[in-house]
mmCIF file of C-alpha atoms and ligand atoms in Angstrom:
data_model
loop_
_atom_site.group_PDB
_atom_site.id
_atom_site.type_symbol
_atom_site.label_atom_id
_atom_site.label_comp_id
_atom_site.label_asym_id
_atom_site.label_seq_id
_atom_site.Cartn_x
_atom_site.Cartn_y
_atom_site.Cartn_z
ATOM 1 C CA MET A 13 -0.202 0.331 -0.156
ATOM 2 C CA THR A 14 1.239 3.615 -1.077
ATOM 3 C CA GLY A 15 1.670 5.884 2.182
ATOM 4 C CA PRO A 16 -0.161 9.359 2.691
ATOM 5 C CA LYS A 17 2.359 11.255 0.694
ATOM 6 C CA GLU A 18 2.386 9.129 -2.762
ATOM 7 C CA ARG A 19 -1.678 9.644 -1.759
ATOM 8 C CA ALA A 20 -1.841 12.918 -1.786
ATOM 9 C CA VAL A 21 0.948 13.327 -4.394
ATOM 10 C CA ALA A 22 -1.550 11.580 -6.853
ATOM 11 C CA ALA A 23 -4.885 12.960 -5.136
ATOM 12 C CA TYR A 24 -3.072 16.486 -6.055
ATOM 13 C CA ARG A 25 -2.863 15.437 -9.748
ATOM 14 C CA ALA A 26 -5.805 13.960 -9.983
ATOM 15 C CA ALA A 27 -7.365 16.823 -9.071
ATOM 16 C CA TYR A 28 -5.742 19.520 -10.602
ATOM 17 C CA GLY A 29 -3.762 18.254 -13.535
ATOM 18 C CA GLU A 30 -0.377 19.432 -12.683
ATOM 19 C CA ALA A 31 2.034 18.303 -10.095
ATOM 20 C CA PRO A 32 2.264 19.971 -6.485
ATOM 21 C CA ALA A 33 4.542 22.479 -5.756
ATOM 22 C CA ARG A 34 5.211 21.413 -2.598
ATOM 23 C CA LEU A 35 4.437 18.997 0.880
ATOM 24 C CA SER A 36 4.185 19.359 4.331
ATOM 25 C CA TYR A 37 3.884 15.692 6.702
ATOM 26 C CA ALA A 38 3.240 15.637 10.081
ATOM 27 C CA PRO A 39 2.739 12.633 12.585
ATOM 28 C CA GLY A 40 0.426 11.373 15.022
ATOM 29 C CA ARG A 41 1.723 10.555 18.345
ATOM 30 C CA VAL A 42 1.608 7.520 20.793
ATOM 31 C CA ASN A 43 1.753 9.232 24.502
ATOM 32 C CA LEU A 44 4.281 6.476 26.290
ATOM 33 C CA ILE A 45 2.735 8.619 29.851
ATOM 34 C CA GLY A 46 1.837 11.768 31.162
ATOM 35 C CA GLU A 47 -2.396 11.742 30.651
ATOM 36 C CA HIS A 48 -4.462 14.447 31.156
ATOM 37 C CA THR A 49 -1.766 16.527 32.317
ATOM 38 C CA ASP A 50 -0.968 18.740 29.699
ATOM 39 C CA TYR A 51 -3.604 21.181 30.126
ATOM 40 C CA ASN A 52 -2.467 21.538 33.836
ATOM 41 C CA ASP A 53 0.737 22.658 33.012
ATOM 42 C CA GLY A 54 2.400 19.522 33.624
ATOM 43 C CA PHE A 55 4.501 16.954 32.063
ATOM 44 C CA VAL A 56 3.947 14.310 28.940
ATOM 45 C CA PHE A 57 6.210 11.725 27.432
ATOM 46 C CA PRO A 58 4.745 11.360 24.126
ATOM 47 C CA CYS A 59 6.788 10.296 21.012
ATOM 48 C CA ALA A 60 5.477 10.676 17.232
ATOM 49 C CA ILE A 61 4.956 7.370 15.207
ATOM 50 C CA ASP A 62 5.284 6.127 11.402
ATOM 51 C CA ARG A 63 1.753 7.316 10.975
ATOM 52 C CA GLY A 64 0.643 10.726 10.049
ATOM 53 C CA THR A 65 -0.915 13.111 7.519
ATOM 54 C CA ALA A 66 0.615 14.490 4.375
ATOM 55 C CA VAL A 67 -0.476 17.868 2.745
ATOM 56 C CA ALA A 68 0.546 18.344 -1.264
ATOM 57 C CA PHE A 69 -0.193 21.869 -2.005
ATOM 58 C CA GLY A 70 0.598 24.617 -4.731
ATOM 59 C CA SER A 71 -0.471 28.253 -6.041
ATOM 60 C CA ALA A 72 -3.794 29.247 -7.049
ATOM 61 C CA SER A 73 -4.881 31.457 -9.986
ATOM 62 C CA ASP A 74 -7.355 32.884 -8.037
ATOM 63 C CA ALA A 75 -7.573 33.545 -3.931
ATOM 64 C CA MET A 76 -9.849 30.468 -3.043
ATOM 65 C CA ILE A 77 -8.659 27.375 -1.625
ATOM 66 C CA ASP A 78 -9.362 24.587 -2.927
ATOM 67 C CA VAL A 79 -9.329 21.313 -1.405
ATOM 68 C CA VAL A 80 -9.153 17.819 -2.110
ATOM 69 C CA SER A 81 -9.370 14.933 0.706
ATOM 70 C CA ALA A 82 -8.002 11.890 -1.100
ATOM 71 C CA ASP A 83 -9.205 9.712 1.892
ATOM 72 C CA TYR A 84 -13.072 10.931 1.464
ATOM 73 C CA GLY A 85 -12.965 11.721 -2.086
ATOM 74 C CA GLU A 86 -14.414 14.931 -1.635
ATOM 75 C CA VAL A 87 -13.645 18.312 -1.820
ATOM 76 C CA ASP A 88 -14.256 21.902 -0.378
ATOM 77 C CA ARG A 89 -13.283 25.357 -1.549
ATOM 78 C CA PHE A 90 -13.283 28.115 0.621
ATOM 79 C CA ASP A 91 -12.198 31.971 1.605
ATOM 80 C CA PRO A 92 -8.942 32.441 3.722
ATOM 81 C CA THR A 93 -9.820 36.667 3.758
ATOM 82 C CA ALA A 94 -13.752 35.686 5.061
ATOM 83 C CA PRO A 95 -14.283 35.089 8.665
ATOM 84 C CA PHE A 96 -14.596 31.443 9.711
ATOM 85 C CA GLU A 97 -17.519 29.578 8.500
ATOM 86 C CA ALA A 98 -17.750 25.371 9.465
ATOM 87 C CA ALA A 99 -18.434 22.796 7.072
ATOM 88 C CA PRO A 100 -19.082 19.366 6.923
ATOM 89 C CA GLY A 101 -16.674 16.550 8.620
ATOM 90 C CA TRP A 102 -12.959 16.981 7.685
ATOM 91 C CA ARG A 103 -13.272 20.350 6.074
ATOM 92 C CA THR A 104 -14.016 22.273 9.388
ATOM 93 C CA HIS A 105 -10.356 21.401 10.052
ATOM 94 C CA VAL A 106 -8.883 22.957 7.273
ATOM 95 C CA ARG A 107 -10.841 26.129 7.849
ATOM 96 C CA ALA A 108 -10.025 26.456 11.470
ATOM 97 C CA VAL A 109 -6.529 26.256 10.925
ATOM 98 C CA ALA A 110 -6.644 29.328 8.000
ATOM 99 C CA GLY A 111 -9.142 31.226 10.568
ATOM 100 C CA VAL A 112 -6.212 31.232 13.854
ATOM 101 C CA PHE A 113 -3.870 32.170 10.303
ATOM 102 C CA ARG A 114 -6.271 35.077 9.678
ATOM 103 C CA ALA A 115 -7.209 35.964 13.429
ATOM 104 C CA ARG A 116 -3.326 36.353 13.790
ATOM 105 C CA GLY A 117 -3.203 38.827 10.435
ATOM 106 C CA ILE A 118 -1.029 36.409 8.841
ATOM 107 C CA ALA A 119 -2.217 36.575 5.053
ATOM 108 C CA ILE A 120 -2.839 33.309 3.319
ATOM 109 C CA GLY A 121 -3.645 33.469 -0.888
ATOM 110 C CA GLY A 122 -5.393 31.462 -3.220
ATOM 111 C CA MET A 123 -3.684 27.703 -2.834
ATOM 112 C CA ARG A 124 -4.408 24.071 -4.052
ATOM 113 C CA ILE A 125 -4.419 21.900 -1.747
ATOM 114 C CA ALA A 126 -4.978 17.566 -1.638
ATOM 115 C CA ILE A 127 -4.700 15.587 1.643
ATOM 116 C CA ALA A 128 -4.182 11.851 2.980
ATOM 117 C CA GLY A 129 -3.579 10.594 6.003
ATOM 118 C CA ASP A 130 -2.792 7.142 7.596
ATOM 119 C CA VAL A 131 -3.835 7.770 11.194
ATOM 120 C CA PRO A 132 -7.001 6.366 12.659
ATOM 121 C CA GLN A 133 -9.494 8.268 13.603
ATOM 122 C CA GLY A 134 -10.750 8.286 17.006
ATOM 123 C CA ALA A 135 -8.339 5.873 17.806
ATOM 124 C CA GLY A 136 -6.258 8.763 20.660
ATOM 125 C CA LEU A 137 -3.242 8.289 18.051
ATOM 126 C CA SER A 138 -4.017 12.431 17.394
ATOM 127 C CA SER A 139 -4.846 12.274 13.881
ATOM 128 C CA SER A 140 -6.800 16.279 14.469
ATOM 129 C CA ALA A 141 -3.147 17.123 15.795
ATOM 130 C CA SER A 142 -1.245 15.794 12.953
ATOM 131 C CA LEU A 143 -3.047 17.139 10.355
ATOM 132 C CA GLY A 144 -3.592 20.711 12.369
ATOM 133 C CA VAL A 145 0.322 20.597 12.018
ATOM 134 C CA ALA A 146 0.493 19.932 8.155
ATOM 135 C CA LEU A 147 -1.760 22.056 7.346
ATOM 136 C CA GLY A 148 -0.140 25.213 9.571
ATOM 137 C CA ALA A 149 2.814 24.544 7.643
ATOM 138 C CA THR A 150 1.454 24.419 4.615
ATOM 139 C CA PHE A 151 -0.126 27.755 4.992
ATOM 140 C CA ASP A 152 2.999 29.334 7.028
ATOM 141 C CA ILE A 153 4.198 29.789 2.877
ATOM 142 C CA GLU A 154 7.571 31.249 3.663
ATOM 143 C CA GLY A 155 8.114 28.665 6.316
ATOM 144 C CA ALA A 156 8.626 31.077 8.664
ATOM 145 C CA LEU A 157 7.335 30.195 11.703
ATOM 146 C CA HIS A 158 8.921 27.499 14.701
ATOM 147 C CA PRO A 159 7.607 24.316 14.914
ATOM 148 C CA THR A 160 5.971 25.449 18.423
ATOM 149 C CA GLU A 161 4.547 28.624 16.898
ATOM 150 C CA LEU A 162 2.783 25.712 14.504
ATOM 151 C CA ALA A 163 1.627 23.384 17.074
ATOM 152 C CA LEU A 164 0.352 26.457 19.026
ATOM 153 C CA ILE A 165 -1.681 27.481 16.087
ATOM 154 C CA ALA A 166 -2.870 24.105 15.147
ATOM 155 C CA GLN A 167 -4.492 24.022 19.109
ATOM 156 C CA ALA A 168 -5.651 27.363 18.768
ATOM 157 C CA ALA A 169 -7.624 26.291 15.706
ATOM 158 C CA GLU A 170 -9.142 23.239 18.027
ATOM 159 C CA ASN A 171 -9.457 25.457 21.052
ATOM 160 C CA ASP A 172 -11.016 28.084 19.318
ATOM 161 C CA PHE A 173 -12.887 27.032 16.396
ATOM 162 C CA VAL A 174 -13.475 23.218 16.523
ATOM 163 C CA GLY A 175 -14.494 23.489 19.896
ATOM 164 C CA CYS A 176 -11.956 20.938 22.077
ATOM 165 C CA ALA A 177 -10.313 22.398 24.997
ATOM 166 C CA CYS A 178 -6.988 20.483 23.830
ATOM 167 C CA GLY A 179 -4.039 20.841 25.551
ATOM 168 C CA ILE A 180 -0.880 21.282 23.184
ATOM 169 C CA MET A 181 0.887 17.779 23.467
ATOM 170 C CA ASP A 182 -0.345 16.359 20.179
ATOM 171 C CA GLN A 183 0.360 19.213 18.181
ATOM 172 C CA LEU A 184 4.381 19.915 19.755
ATOM 173 C CA ILE A 185 4.787 16.302 19.532
ATOM 174 C CA SER A 186 3.894 15.984 15.775
ATOM 175 C CA ALA A 187 5.846 18.953 15.088
ATOM 176 C CA ARG A 188 8.532 18.030 17.066
ATOM 177 C CA GLY A 189 9.087 14.724 17.336
ATOM 178 C CA GLU A 190 12.379 12.709 16.842
ATOM 179 C CA ALA A 191 13.428 9.652 15.781
ATOM 180 C CA GLY A 192 14.308 6.899 17.619
ATOM 181 C CA ALA A 193 13.104 8.814 20.611
ATOM 182 C CA ALA A 194 10.447 10.097 23.176
ATOM 183 C CA LEU A 195 10.295 14.072 24.408
ATOM 184 C CA LEU A 196 9.550 14.508 27.784
ATOM 185 C CA ILE A 197 7.608 17.865 27.605
ATOM 186 C CA ASP A 198 7.379 20.730 30.006
ATOM 187 C CA CYS A 199 3.521 21.902 29.079
ATOM 188 C CA ARG A 200 4.318 24.990 30.941
ATOM 189 C CA SER A 201 7.556 26.412 29.172
ATOM 190 C CA LEU A 202 7.152 24.038 26.370
ATOM 191 C CA GLU A 203 10.563 22.906 26.581
ATOM 192 C CA ALA A 204 11.184 19.153 25.269
ATOM 193 C CA ARG A 205 14.112 16.747 26.445
ATOM 194 C CA SER A 206 14.689 13.989 23.728
ATOM 195 C CA VAL A 207 15.193 11.116 25.520
ATOM 196 C CA PRO A 208 16.417 8.544 23.359
ATOM 197 C CA LEU A 209 14.605 4.993 23.635
ATOM 198 C CA PRO A 210 16.530 1.895 24.387
ATOM 199 C CA ALA A 211 17.469 -0.039 20.599
ATOM 200 C CA ASP A 212 15.982 -3.185 21.847
ATOM 201 C CA MET A 213 12.360 -1.722 23.167
ATOM 202 C CA ALA A 214 9.160 -2.235 21.065
ATOM 203 C CA VAL A 215 6.498 0.363 21.478
ATOM 204 C CA LEU A 216 3.517 -1.637 20.647
ATOM 205 C CA ILE A 217 0.359 -0.127 20.250
ATOM 206 C CA VAL A 218 -3.393 -1.783 20.191
ATOM 207 C CA HIS A 219 -6.587 0.030 19.443
ATOM 208 C CA SER A 220 -9.678 -1.379 21.473
ATOM 209 C CA GLY A 221 -11.779 -1.245 18.172
ATOM 210 C CA ILE A 222 -14.069 1.802 20.533
ATOM 211 C CA THR A 223 -13.249 4.721 18.904
ATOM 212 C CA ARG A 224 -13.953 7.696 21.024
ATOM 213 C CA GLY A 225 -17.726 8.431 20.999
ATOM 214 C CA LEU A 226 -18.596 11.864 23.729
ATOM 215 C CA VAL A 227 -15.421 12.190 24.579
ATOM 216 C CA ASP A 228 -15.566 15.975 23.991
ATOM 217 C CA SER A 229 -17.834 16.823 26.330
ATOM 218 C CA ALA A 230 -16.154 14.420 29.200
ATOM 219 C CA TYR A 231 -12.277 15.630 28.269
ATOM 220 C CA ASN A 232 -13.713 19.212 29.089
ATOM 221 C CA GLU A 233 -15.588 18.553 32.045
ATOM 222 C CA ARG A 234 -12.258 16.684 33.247
ATOM 223 C CA ARG A 235 -10.679 19.594 31.752
ATOM 224 C CA ALA A 236 -12.773 22.263 34.308
ATOM 225 C CA ALA A 237 -12.671 19.712 37.207
ATOM 226 C CA CYS A 238 -8.960 20.177 37.046
ATOM 227 C CA GLU A 239 -9.368 23.972 37.108
ATOM 228 C CA ALA A 240 -11.144 24.170 39.519
ATOM 229 C CA VAL A 241 -9.479 22.633 41.727
ATOM 230 C CA ALA A 242 -6.522 24.966 40.676
ATOM 231 C CA ALA A 243 -8.669 27.753 41.889
ATOM 232 C CA HIS A 244 -9.380 26.480 45.055
ATOM 233 C CA PHE A 245 -6.025 26.100 45.887
ATOM 234 C CA GLY A 246 -5.221 29.637 44.589
ATOM 235 C CA ILE A 247 -2.467 28.420 42.182
ATOM 236 C CA GLY A 248 -2.110 28.573 38.525
ATOM 237 C CA ALA A 249 -2.390 25.433 37.355
ATOM 238 C CA LEU A 250 -2.528 21.874 38.945
ATOM 239 C CA ARG A 251 1.103 21.760 37.931
ATOM 240 C CA ASP A 252 1.854 23.677 41.022
ATOM 241 C CA LEU A 253 0.040 21.576 43.251
ATOM 242 C CA ASP A 254 2.433 19.128 45.399
ATOM 243 C CA ALA A 255 0.975 15.505 46.999
ATOM 244 C CA ALA A 256 1.424 16.692 50.334
ATOM 245 C CA SER A 257 -0.838 19.605 50.402
ATOM 246 C CA LEU A 258 -3.466 17.970 48.653
ATOM 247 C CA ALA A 259 -3.538 15.523 51.189
ATOM 248 C CA ALA A 260 -3.655 18.264 53.759
ATOM 249 C CA ASN A 261 -6.907 19.677 52.120
ATOM 250 C CA GLU A 262 -8.506 16.341 51.278
ATOM 251 C CA GLY A 263 -11.171 16.847 53.641
ATOM 252 C CA ALA A 264 -12.157 20.389 51.653
ATOM 253 C CA LEU A 265 -12.469 19.133 48.419
ATOM 254 C CA ASP A 266 -15.108 17.315 47.196
ATOM 255 C CA PRO A 267 -14.128 13.697 46.466
ATOM 256 C CA VAL A 268 -14.621 13.208 42.924
ATOM 257 C CA ALA A 269 -12.287 16.538 42.373
ATOM 258 C CA PHE A 270 -9.882 15.045 44.764
ATOM 259 C CA ARG A 271 -9.434 12.547 42.640
ATOM 260 C CA ARG A 272 -9.282 14.193 39.650
ATOM 261 C CA ALA A 273 -6.476 16.390 41.396
ATOM 262 C CA ARG A 274 -4.573 13.194 42.561
ATOM 263 C CA HIS A 275 -4.408 11.698 39.065
ATOM 264 C CA VAL A 276 -2.743 14.758 37.803
ATOM 265 C CA VAL A 277 -0.546 15.370 40.484
ATOM 266 C CA THR A 278 0.562 11.716 40.600
ATOM 267 C CA GLU A 279 0.711 11.340 36.939
ATOM 268 C CA ASN A 280 3.367 14.221 36.687
ATOM 269 C CA ALA A 281 5.113 12.204 39.177
ATOM 270 C CA ARG A 282 5.284 8.767 37.339
ATOM 271 C CA THR A 283 6.318 10.945 33.934
ATOM 272 C CA LEU A 284 9.567 12.302 35.486
ATOM 273 C CA ALA A 285 10.583 9.629 36.897
ATOM 274 C CA MET A 286 10.051 7.011 33.766
ATOM 275 C CA PRO A 287 12.915 9.201 31.161
ATOM 276 C CA ALA A 288 15.838 7.506 33.728
ATOM 277 C CA VAL A 289 14.406 4.315 34.080
ATOM 278 C CA LEU A 290 13.825 3.996 30.526
ATOM 279 C CA ALA A 291 17.440 4.907 29.895
ATOM 280 C CA ALA A 292 18.190 2.696 32.891
ATOM 281 C CA SER A 293 16.138 -0.482 30.354
ATOM 282 C CA ASP A 294 14.605 -0.919 34.167
ATOM 283 C CA TRP A 295 11.787 -3.140 33.061
ATOM 284 C CA THR A 296 10.427 -3.990 36.428
ATOM 285 C CA ARG A 297 9.846 -0.451 36.968
ATOM 286 C CA ILE A 298 8.806 0.747 33.636
ATOM 287 C CA GLY A 299 6.100 -2.120 33.896
ATOM 288 C CA ALA A 300 5.049 -0.147 37.411
ATOM 289 C CA LEU A 301 5.004 3.094 36.741
ATOM 290 C CA MET A 302 2.889 1.640 33.732
ATOM 291 C CA ALA A 303 0.656 -0.050 35.915
ATOM 292 C CA GLU A 304 0.030 3.073 38.220
ATOM 293 C CA SER A 305 -0.693 5.512 35.573
ATOM 294 C CA HIS A 306 -3.219 3.025 34.070
ATOM 295 C CA ALA A 307 -4.939 2.317 37.644
ATOM 296 C CA SER A 308 -4.846 6.356 37.963
ATOM 297 C CA MET A 309 -6.759 7.104 35.370
ATOM 298 C CA ARG A 310 -9.553 3.844 35.906
ATOM 299 C CA ASP A 311 -9.851 5.032 39.788
ATOM 300 C CA ASP A 312 -8.827 8.258 40.110
ATOM 301 C CA PHE A 313 -9.785 10.126 36.763
ATOM 302 C CA GLU A 314 -12.501 7.560 35.675
ATOM 303 C CA ILE A 315 -11.829 7.872 31.759
ATOM 304 C CA THR A 316 -11.097 4.072 31.263
ATOM 305 C CA LEU A 317 -13.685 1.676 30.091
ATOM 306 C CA PRO A 318 -13.633 -2.084 31.458
ATOM 307 C CA GLU A 319 -12.733 -3.660 28.112
ATOM 308 C CA ILE A 320 -9.715 -1.222 27.781
ATOM 309 C CA ASP A 321 -8.980 -2.787 31.634
ATOM 310 C CA GLN A 322 -9.214 -5.716 30.333
ATOM 311 C CA LEU A 323 -6.743 -4.879 27.235
ATOM 312 C CA ALA A 324 -4.015 -2.992 29.720
ATOM 313 C CA GLY A 325 -4.485 -6.234 32.003
ATOM 314 C CA THR A 326 -4.218 -8.827 29.221
ATOM 315 C CA LEU A 327 -0.977 -7.144 27.779
ATOM 316 C CA SER A 328 0.576 -5.700 30.565
ATOM 317 C CA ALA A 329 0.482 -9.999 31.899
ATOM 318 C CA ALA A 330 1.927 -10.598 28.618
ATOM 319 C CA THR A 331 5.209 -8.954 29.170
ATOM 320 C CA GLY A 332 6.002 -11.443 31.583
ATOM 321 C CA GLY A 333 7.206 -8.333 33.812
ATOM 322 C CA VAL A 334 9.313 -7.089 31.485
ATOM 323 C CA GLY A 335 7.805 -4.009 30.651
ATOM 324 C CA GLY A 336 4.148 -2.891 31.131
ATOM 325 C CA ALA A 337 0.844 -1.380 29.187
ATOM 326 C CA ARG A 338 -1.367 1.201 29.519
ATOM 327 C CA MET A 339 -4.378 3.249 28.110
ATOM 328 C CA THR A 340 -2.795 6.327 25.894
ATOM 329 C CA GLY A 341 -4.548 9.604 25.078
ATOM 330 C CA GLY A 342 -7.679 11.218 25.949
ATOM 331 C CA GLY A 343 -10.078 8.153 27.243
ATOM 332 C CA PHE A 344 -12.945 6.602 26.999
ATOM 333 C CA GLY A 345 -11.890 4.217 23.804
ATOM 334 C CA GLY A 346 -8.579 4.529 21.770
ATOM 335 C CA CYS A 347 -5.146 2.626 22.264
ATOM 336 C CA VAL A 348 -3.501 0.918 24.809
ATOM 337 C CA VAL A 349 0.618 1.038 24.162
ATOM 338 C CA ALA A 350 2.501 -1.884 25.640
ATOM 339 C CA LEU A 351 6.480 -0.760 26.326
ATOM 340 C CA THR A 352 8.387 -4.248 26.460
ATOM 341 C CA ARG A 353 11.924 -5.773 24.940
ATOM 342 C CA GLN A 354 11.776 -7.061 21.074
ATOM 343 C CA ASP A 355 11.549 -10.435 22.092
ATOM 344 C CA ARG A 356 8.396 -10.487 24.049
ATOM 345 C CA LEU A 357 6.414 -8.829 21.068
ATOM 346 C CA PRO A 358 5.380 -12.185 19.342
ATOM 347 C CA ALA A 359 4.084 -13.077 23.090
ATOM 348 C CA LEU A 360 1.940 -9.383 22.936
ATOM 349 C CA ARG A 361 0.744 -9.631 19.853
ATOM 350 C CA GLN A 362 -0.760 -12.826 20.282
ATOM 351 C CA ALA A 363 -2.160 -12.227 23.625
ATOM 352 C CA ALA A 364 -3.770 -9.218 21.631
ATOM 353 C CA LEU A 365 -5.335 -11.495 18.688
ATOM 354 C CA ASP A 366 -6.278 -13.762 21.848
ATOM 355 C CA HIS A 367 -7.941 -10.392 23.715
ATOM 356 C CA PHE A 368 -10.160 -9.766 20.671
ATOM 357 C CA ALA A 369 -11.254 -13.646 20.122
ATOM 358 C CA ALA A 370 -12.534 -13.955 23.458
ATOM 359 C CA ILE A 371 -14.444 -10.817 23.146
ATOM 360 C CA GLY A 372 -15.889 -11.295 20.092
ATOM 361 C CA ARG A 373 -14.566 -8.324 18.138
ATOM 362 C CA ALA A 374 -12.412 -8.456 15.278
ATOM 363 C CA PRO A 375 -8.966 -6.984 16.193
ATOM 364 C CA GLY A 376 -7.701 -3.471 15.226
ATOM 365 C CA LEU A 377 -4.714 -2.292 14.292
ATOM 366 C CA ILE A 378 -2.136 -4.126 16.103
ATOM 367 C CA HIS A 379 0.690 -2.130 15.352
ATOM 368 C CA ALA A 380 4.565 -1.920 16.658
ATOM 369 C CA CYS A 381 5.522 1.426 15.838
ATOM 370 C CA ARG A 382 9.051 3.254 15.135
ATOM 371 C CA PRO A 383 9.127 5.825 17.324
ATOM 372 C CA SER A 384 9.949 8.916 14.402
ATOM 373 C CA ALA A 385 10.284 12.252 13.528
ATOM 374 C CA GLY A 386 8.193 15.092 13.062
ATOM 375 C CA LEU A 387 6.839 17.887 10.803
ATOM 376 C CA GLU A 388 8.566 17.342 7.225
ATOM 377 C CA ARG A 389 8.116 20.338 4.888
ATOM 378 C CA SER A 390 9.800 19.643 1.539
ATOM 379 C CA ARG A 391 9.386 20.948 -2.020
ATOM 380 C CA TYR A 392 8.351 18.173 -3.940
ATOM 381 C CA GLN A 393 10.374 16.764 -6.746
ATOM 382 C CA ASN A 394 9.046 15.530 -9.418
HETATM 383 C C1 GLA B 26 -6.231 14.158 23.996
HETATM 384 C C2 GLA B 26 -5.668 16.032 23.924
HETATM 385 C C3 GLA B 26 -4.497 15.870 24.822
HETATM 386 C C4 GLA B 26 -4.446 15.227 25.824
HETATM 387 C C5 GLA B 26 -4.609 13.913 25.910
HETATM 388 C C6 GLA B 26 -4.776 12.782 26.901
HETATM 389 O O1 GLA B 26 -5.212 13.751 23.325
HETATM 390 O O2 GLA B 26 -5.460 16.268 23.083
HETATM 391 O O3 GLA B 26 -3.883 17.712 24.715
HETATM 392 O O4 GLA B 26 -4.770 16.385 27.185
HETATM 393 O O5 GLA B 26 -5.963 13.741 25.190
HETATM 394 O O6 GLA B 26 -3.341 12.857 27.931
#
């Protein structure tokens, strides 16, 4: 099967009758640990994956933007100088990124665009972020903006126009990911430390097959709960709360709010601990951090589902103590990520297949991903 870049170029040729001038490509991501910490100004530890979204583009003879989606076989056409207006499905995401450029006073001229991607949607692997970052690089025709700036633009598109109050993790790792490494990102300063993954480590992604449903309202509700606890403590964000102060105030907090905050405080600590544990290939500790993270998402943040708990437990057991597994992403469906040694991969794949057979669901994506580089911008070579 040809990849998104080839498909975007082919769709461009088919739609516009010539080769594109350039190509942008941005990957999806898998978060290894640090869930729902980004919008609390905390720490996350994702890597970019070997799946993403490609945008082939060239100039147009008028001031309009023409777009074709290779995946949907659909088109859109809009005026980038006019105020943002939503349109069905994927079109809103494209218009939203253009809308942020407009809101920031960065003019976009007429363009022809073709888009193709291979990040499964609704799987918690950041298909929208990869689209947003690739589009940001497309509209930044002079190449003047830093990848971090493009990530902020893609996040603003989600926040201001699509209506999802997401944090910065997905867009930032999509823009700045590094091959063979995960990034420890400080979501307050946006500084990122590259942490090479051990050469014998496998990063296995298993999609539960449950696509995120009404996740946006639950996501926004979790975010609001965290902000309410931060306000209670008179701090800017839960990043500034330590475990002792939280424990001392347990009685003053609503029990649900207390548990939400405990997830964030403990998850930040686990995330900060992970890079050294990984560098030392301490598989037992890696497994413990993954298991604690999953339990915290299940019991305190309440964003897992019984089927996902089961899948994470099965994969974790299949590591035989060499690594571990946890749900990754926003929650309520999506994927489990397992970190283990390469030689354990066949056992984990089999365990995943057995899991799906036992619950009578067709296996979804079972993918040992290659931690990959972030945004690529290139001139198209004929
Ligand atoms: C989604 C959001 C991210 C982050 C994760 C949870 O992927 O887009 O900003 O909050 O959920 O860690």
